[in-house]
Amino acid sequence: MLRTCHVLYSQAGPSAGGWQPLSFDGGAFHLKGTGELTRALLVLRLCAWPPLVTHGLALQAWSQRLLGSRLSGALLRASIYGQFVAGETTEEVKGCVQQLQTLGLRPLLAVPTEEEPDSAVKTGEAWYEGNLSAMLRCVDLSRGLLETPGPTGNILMQLKITALASTRLCKELTSWLRRPWDSLELSPERLAESMDSGRDLQVSCLSAEQNRHLQASLSRLHQRARAQHVRLLVDAEYTSLNPALSLLVAALAVRWNSPREGGPWVWNTYQAYLKDTYERLRQDAEAADRAGLAFGVKLVRGAYLDKEREVARLQGTEDPTQPDYEATNQSYSRCLELMLTHVSHRGPTCHLMVASHNEESVRQATKRIWELGIPLDGPICFGQLLGMCDHVSLALGQAGYAVYKSIPYGSLEEVIPYLIRRAQENRSVLQGARREQELLSQELRRRLLGRGLRASH
């Protein structure tokens, strides 16, 4: 194992004479066992089958009725759960993280909870308070995972705000934010002051009940962000929610992203498949610079394409998404270049996660990192999902880049619905994993044929 790691690092690492492109040809699969590769190939092929993704929850229920909970659960643990989930117990999660560390990768823990926009409205604050408790436990788990965590602030965690604030409230705030003449009282500074002081916040566009829920939500977000030394990466969601989510992130940033706090502790996510993303990212980066705030960005392509287009069609509004995949690629490339330039100018006060499974985007990032003189252990990192895109993740990790794998954890009952929703949102990623499947097949054939040749001698 150590010899293989050394060889891969020597081949993939940056050359003193100039930038050398990384090879994503599956060579780093040497680091994984045959059983792991076989499971990965089987699961990725299953997930690329549209009926399985579309009817995942119904199929899970049918499997439980036909096979019983114990056998159905065992099959899930041996396949989809085992491929994409860190585990249920603290010991299982630590084992997964230790395995990632041996491969040169880092954990990005994700609590598998959220409120879907079309789901039944949750009653009372108990559900959101329970989610906050789960997230604070996740913070403690994150801190205890790494025996040698390295520089302070290298521990990252994902958050969906709709786990702490209702989608109904976020939609109401969004509707007012889109009417700037009525939204002056909804400033990040005002929300941050209320968040810090704990004083009641009264917003005229909200009902008394909504104001109480907003105050409780601000308190939950403040408690979550106060858990320092764990950077908080806030996920983007639907366009009907994102303006409100960005407002709440901006309020958290006002409080926690000052350079004296060692930030950015709170990062926002930008979806390149939306038409307005480049301009919003440019404006937000410049605003943070003017305000003297550190700025953290997770850059993704986006995951809600089909639903966004369907909603626009039903409402008779303009489609907010890019017209095709190539336009999304161009948008991602422009946003990536913008952020890399900002990082090179602002240094450690500007951080970026290149959250992409696209090989060309990763190559663009690594090349520009070298051209701009940004250190590999500096404020740029890469992110991919646990169980996917390992041919890219492993090559990056062995070359010395900071690479995070997004890892949900929890029980089957908690995680499987979450995984199915993520699969439905990321159909194009799953169906586009053909190259990874081909590389897995090649590596498995190489091992089997190699063993056969050795046995024949």
Tab-separated table of N, CA and C in Angstrom, residues 137-212:
chain	number	residue	atom	x	y	z
A	137	ARG	N	-24.415	17.397	17.439
A	137	ARG	CA	-23.734	16.110	17.646
A	137	ARG	C	-22.781	15.826	16.491
A	138	CYS	N	-23.190	16.234	15.290
A	138	CYS	CA	-22.319	16.047	14.119
A	138	CYS	C	-21.048	16.884	14.247
A	139	VAL	N	-21.183	18.102	14.803
A	139	VAL	CA	-20.006	18.942	15.035
A	139	VAL	C	-19.036	18.231	15.965
A	140	ASP	N	-19.568	17.713	17.064
A	140	ASP	CA	-18.714	17.000	18.018
A	140	ASP	C	-18.062	15.790	17.361
A	141	LEU	N	-18.838	15.080	16.549
A	141	LEU	CA	-18.287	13.921	15.845
A	141	LEU	C	-17.195	14.349	14.878
A	142	SER	N	-17.430	15.444	14.157
A	142	SER	CA	-16.440	15.938	13.195
A	142	SER	C	-15.126	16.269	13.880
A	143	ARG	N	-15.222	16.917	15.033
A	143	ARG	CA	-14.004	17.301	15.750
A	143	ARG	C	-13.232	16.083	16.231
A	144	GLY	N	-13.957	15.031	16.599
A	144	GLY	CA	-13.301	13.859	17.151
A	144	GLY	C	-12.842	12.858	16.112
A	145	LEU	N	-13.155	13.118	14.824
A	145	LEU	CA	-12.856	12.127	13.799
A	145	LEU	C	-11.380	12.042	13.460
A	146	LEU	N	-10.749	13.218	13.379
A	146	LEU	CA	-9.383	13.252	12.871
A	146	LEU	C	-8.391	13.271	14.027
A	147	GLU	N	-7.570	12.244	14.082
A	147	GLU	CA	-6.553	12.196	15.129
A	147	GLU	C	-5.515	13.288	14.926
A	148	THR	N	-5.238	13.615	13.669
A	148	THR	CA	-4.310	14.698	13.350
A	148	THR	C	-5.009	15.633	12.381
A	149	PRO	N	-5.910	16.524	12.872
A	149	PRO	CA	-6.721	17.330	11.985
A	149	PRO	C	-5.968	18.386	11.207
A	150	GLY	N	-4.715	18.653	11.536
A	150	GLY	CA	-3.960	19.645	10.783
A	150	GLY	C	-4.354	21.048	11.201
A	151	PRO	N	-4.202	22.032	10.302
A	151	PRO	CA	-4.492	23.415	10.663
A	151	PRO	C	-5.941	23.587	11.112
A	152	THR	N	-6.149	24.467	12.093
A	152	THR	CA	-7.491	24.740	12.588
A	152	THR	C	-8.382	25.182	11.436
A	153	GLY	N	-9.588	24.654	11.401
A	153	GLY	CA	-10.531	25.055	10.359
A	153	GLY	C	-10.554	24.149	9.158
A	154	ASN	N	-9.786	23.058	9.158
A	154	ASN	CA	-9.810	22.125	8.040
A	154	ASN	C	-11.007	21.179	8.099
A	155	ILE	N	-11.756	21.207	9.220
A	155	ILE	CA	-12.918	20.351	9.359
A	155	ILE	C	-14.131	21.070	8.770
A	156	LEU	N	-14.817	20.404	7.838
A	156	LEU	CA	-15.942	20.982	7.134
A	156	LEU	C	-17.206	20.162	7.388
A	157	MET	N	-18.360	20.835	7.306
A	157	MET	CA	-19.644	20.166	7.481
A	157	MET	C	-20.683	20.840	6.601
A	158	GLN	N	-21.588	20.044	6.029
A	158	GLN	CA	-22.654	20.573	5.186
A	158	GLN	C	-23.892	20.883	6.019
A	159	LEU	N	-24.700	21.832	5.510
A	159	LEU	CA	-25.958	22.178	6.174
A	159	LEU	C	-26.994	22.567	5.134
A	160	LYS	N	-28.194	22.023	5.277
A	160	LYS	CA	-29.352	22.526	4.551
A	160	LYS	C	-30.162	23.381	5.525
A	161	ILE	N	-30.337	24.655	5.209
A	161	ILE	CA	-31.032	25.567	6.111
A	161	ILE	C	-32.459	25.115	6.348
A	162	THR	N	-33.058	24.420	5.355
A	162	THR	CA	-34.437	23.972	5.542
A	162	THR	C	-34.556	22.867	6.581
A	163	ALA	N	-33.457	22.469	7.191
A	163	ALA	CA	-33.542	21.597	8.363
A	163	ALA	C	-33.745	22.399	9.640
A	164	LEU	N	-33.485	23.728	9.572
A	164	LEU	CA	-33.581	24.576	10.756
A	164	LEU	C	-34.622	25.679	10.611
A	165	ALA	N	-35.082	25.932	9.399
A	165	ALA	CA	-36.097	26.958	9.138
A	165	ALA	C	-37.059	26.408	8.090
A	166	SER	N	-38.338	26.695	8.232
A	166	SER	CA	-39.341	26.077	7.363
A	166	SER	C	-39.259	26.613	5.943
A	167	THR	N	-39.604	25.765	4.989
A	167	THR	CA	-39.648	26.202	3.584
A	167	THR	C	-40.725	27.258	3.395
A	168	ARG	N	-41.806	27.193	4.181
A	168	ARG	CA	-42.864	28.211	4.070
A	168	ARG	C	-42.312	29.587	4.419
A	169	LEU	N	-41.517	29.670	5.496
A	169	LEU	CA	-40.906	30.941	5.871
A	169	LEU	C	-39.946	31.408	4.782
A	170	CYS	N	-39.124	30.490	4.259
A	170	CYS	CA	-38.152	30.865	3.232
A	170	CYS	C	-38.833	31.366	1.965
A	171	LYS	N	-39.949	30.745	1.592
A	171	LYS	CA	-40.691	31.215	0.414
A	171	LYS	C	-41.276	32.603	0.651
A	172	GLU	N	-41.788	32.843	1.872
A	172	GLU	CA	-42.355	34.147	2.193
A	172	GLU	C	-41.276	35.230	2.151
A	173	LEU	N	-40.119	34.938	2.728
A	173	LEU	CA	-39.017	35.898	2.683
A	173	LEU	C	-38.564	36.153	1.254
A	174	THR	N	-38.479	35.098	0.460
A	174	THR	CA	-38.055	35.244	-0.934
A	174	THR	C	-39.004	36.152	-1.697
A	175	SER	N	-40.305	35.988	-1.485
A	175	SER	CA	-41.272	36.813	-2.218
A	175	SER	C	-41.085	38.295	-1.895
A	176	TRP	N	-40.719	38.613	-0.644
A	176	TRP	CA	-40.493	40.005	-0.287
A	176	TRP	C	-39.137	40.504	-0.752
A	177	LEU	N	-38.149	39.647	-0.748
A	177	LEU	CA	-36.823	40.060	-1.225
A	177	LEU	C	-36.847	40.384	-2.716
A	178	ARG	N	-37.775	39.789	-3.436
A	178	ARG	CA	-37.896	40.090	-4.872
A	178	ARG	C	-38.651	41.386	-5.133
A	179	ARG	N	-39.080	42.047	-4.048
A	179	ARG	CA	-39.714	43.369	-4.137
A	179	ARG	C	-38.858	44.333	-3.321
A	180	PRO	N	-37.741	44.805	-3.889
A	180	PRO	CA	-36.738	45.532	-3.078
A	180	PRO	C	-37.293	46.746	-2.359
A	181	TRP	N	-38.369	47.365	-2.882
A	181	TRP	CA	-38.913	48.532	-2.194
A	181	TRP	C	-39.594	48.165	-0.877
A	182	ASP	N	-39.933	46.882	-0.709
A	182	ASP	CA	-40.571	46.429	0.517
A	182	ASP	C	-39.627	45.644	1.428
A	183	SER	N	-38.384	45.440	1.004
A	183	SER	CA	-37.520	44.502	1.730
A	183	SER	C	-36.353	45.167	2.443
A	184	LEU	N	-36.404	46.490	2.623
A	184	LEU	CA	-35.266	47.184	3.219
A	184	LEU	C	-35.005	46.738	4.655
A	185	GLU	N	-36.078	46.334	5.367
A	185	GLU	CA	-35.878	45.913	6.754
A	185	GLU	C	-35.287	44.519	6.857
A	186	LEU	N	-35.167	43.811	5.739
A	186	LEU	CA	-34.587	42.464	5.738
A	186	LEU	C	-33.111	42.534	5.346
A	187	SER	N	-32.321	43.276	6.100
A	187	SER	CA	-30.897	43.393	5.791
A	187	SER	C	-30.114	42.348	6.577
A	188	PRO	N	-29.005	41.849	6.026
A	188	PRO	CA	-28.172	40.898	6.780
A	188	PRO	C	-27.690	41.460	8.100
A	189	GLU	N	-27.405	42.769	8.132
A	189	GLU	CA	-26.900	43.394	9.359
A	189	GLU	C	-27.966	43.368	10.462
A	190	ARG	N	-29.224	43.638	10.080
A	190	ARG	CA	-30.303	43.635	11.077
A	190	ARG	C	-30.532	42.224	11.614
A	191	LEU	N	-30.508	41.239	10.718
A	191	LEU	CA	-30.678	39.862	11.158
A	191	LEU	C	-29.508	39.417	12.028
A	192	ALA	N	-28.300	39.835	11.664
A	192	ALA	CA	-27.114	39.456	12.438
A	192	ALA	C	-27.159	40.059	13.838
A	193	GLU	N	-27.627	41.310	13.939
A	193	GLU	CA	-27.733	41.956	15.257
A	193	GLU	C	-28.724	41.217	16.142
A	194	SER	N	-29.858	40.844	15.571
A	194	SER	CA	-30.854	40.086	16.341
A	194	SER	C	-30.311	38.717	16.729
A	195	MET	N	-29.575	38.103	15.809
A	195	MET	CA	-28.981	36.796	16.048
A	195	MET	C	-27.998	36.853	17.219
A	196	ASP	N	-27.231	37.919	17.270
A	196	ASP	CA	-26.187	38.060	18.287
A	196	ASP	C	-26.767	38.460	19.645
A	197	SER	N	-27.770	39.356	19.612
A	197	SER	CA	-28.318	39.889	20.865
A	197	SER	C	-29.404	39.013	21.458
A	198	GLY	N	-30.073	38.246	20.590
A	198	GLY	CA	-31.187	37.440	21.062
A	198	GLY	C	-32.480	38.220	21.211
A	199	ARG	N	-32.462	39.540	20.866
A	199	ARG	CA	-33.679	40.351	20.955
A	199	ARG	C	-34.652	39.971	19.847
A	200	ASP	N	-35.931	40.094	20.165
A	200	ASP	CA	-36.960	39.735	19.197
A	200	ASP	C	-36.849	40.607	17.952
A	201	LEU	N	-37.017	39.971	16.805
A	201	LEU	CA	-36.980	40.668	15.526
A	201	LEU	C	-38.390	40.717	14.969
A	202	GLN	N	-38.859	41.911	14.619
A	202	GLN	CA	-40.184	42.062	14.037
A	202	GLN	C	-40.047	42.548	12.597
A	203	VAL	N	-40.516	41.717	11.672
A	203	VAL	CA	-40.478	42.040	10.247
A	203	VAL	C	-41.917	42.236	9.791
A	204	SER	N	-42.208	43.398	9.244
A	204	SER	CA	-43.604	43.766	8.982
A	204	SER	C	-44.273	42.875	7.945
A	205	CYS	N	-43.494	42.261	7.049
A	205	CYS	CA	-44.101	41.440	6.004
A	205	CYS	C	-44.484	40.051	6.507
A	206	LEU	N	-44.128	39.740	7.758
A	206	LEU	CA	-44.407	38.424	8.317
A	206	LEU	C	-45.496	38.505	9.385
A	207	SER	N	-46.235	37.413	9.538
A	207	SER	CA	-47.222	37.320	10.602
A	207	SER	C	-46.512	37.147	11.942
A	208	ALA	N	-47.286	37.264	13.038
A	208	ALA	CA	-46.700	37.093	14.367
A	208	ALA	C	-46.086	35.710	14.517
A	209	GLU	N	-46.777	34.685	14.000
A	209	GLU	CA	-46.246	33.320	14.078
A	209	GLU	C	-44.971	33.172	13.262
A	210	GLN	N	-44.946	33.769	12.061
A	210	GLN	CA	-43.753	33.686	11.212
A	210	GLN	C	-42.580	34.434	11.835
A	211	ASN	N	-42.861	35.574	12.496
A	211	ASN	CA	-41.783	36.298	13.174
A	211	ASN	C	-41.183	35.465	14.302
A	212	ARG	N	-42.047	34.767	15.039
A	212	ARG	CA	-41.531	33.899	16.105
A	212	ARG	C	-40.674	32.778	15.531
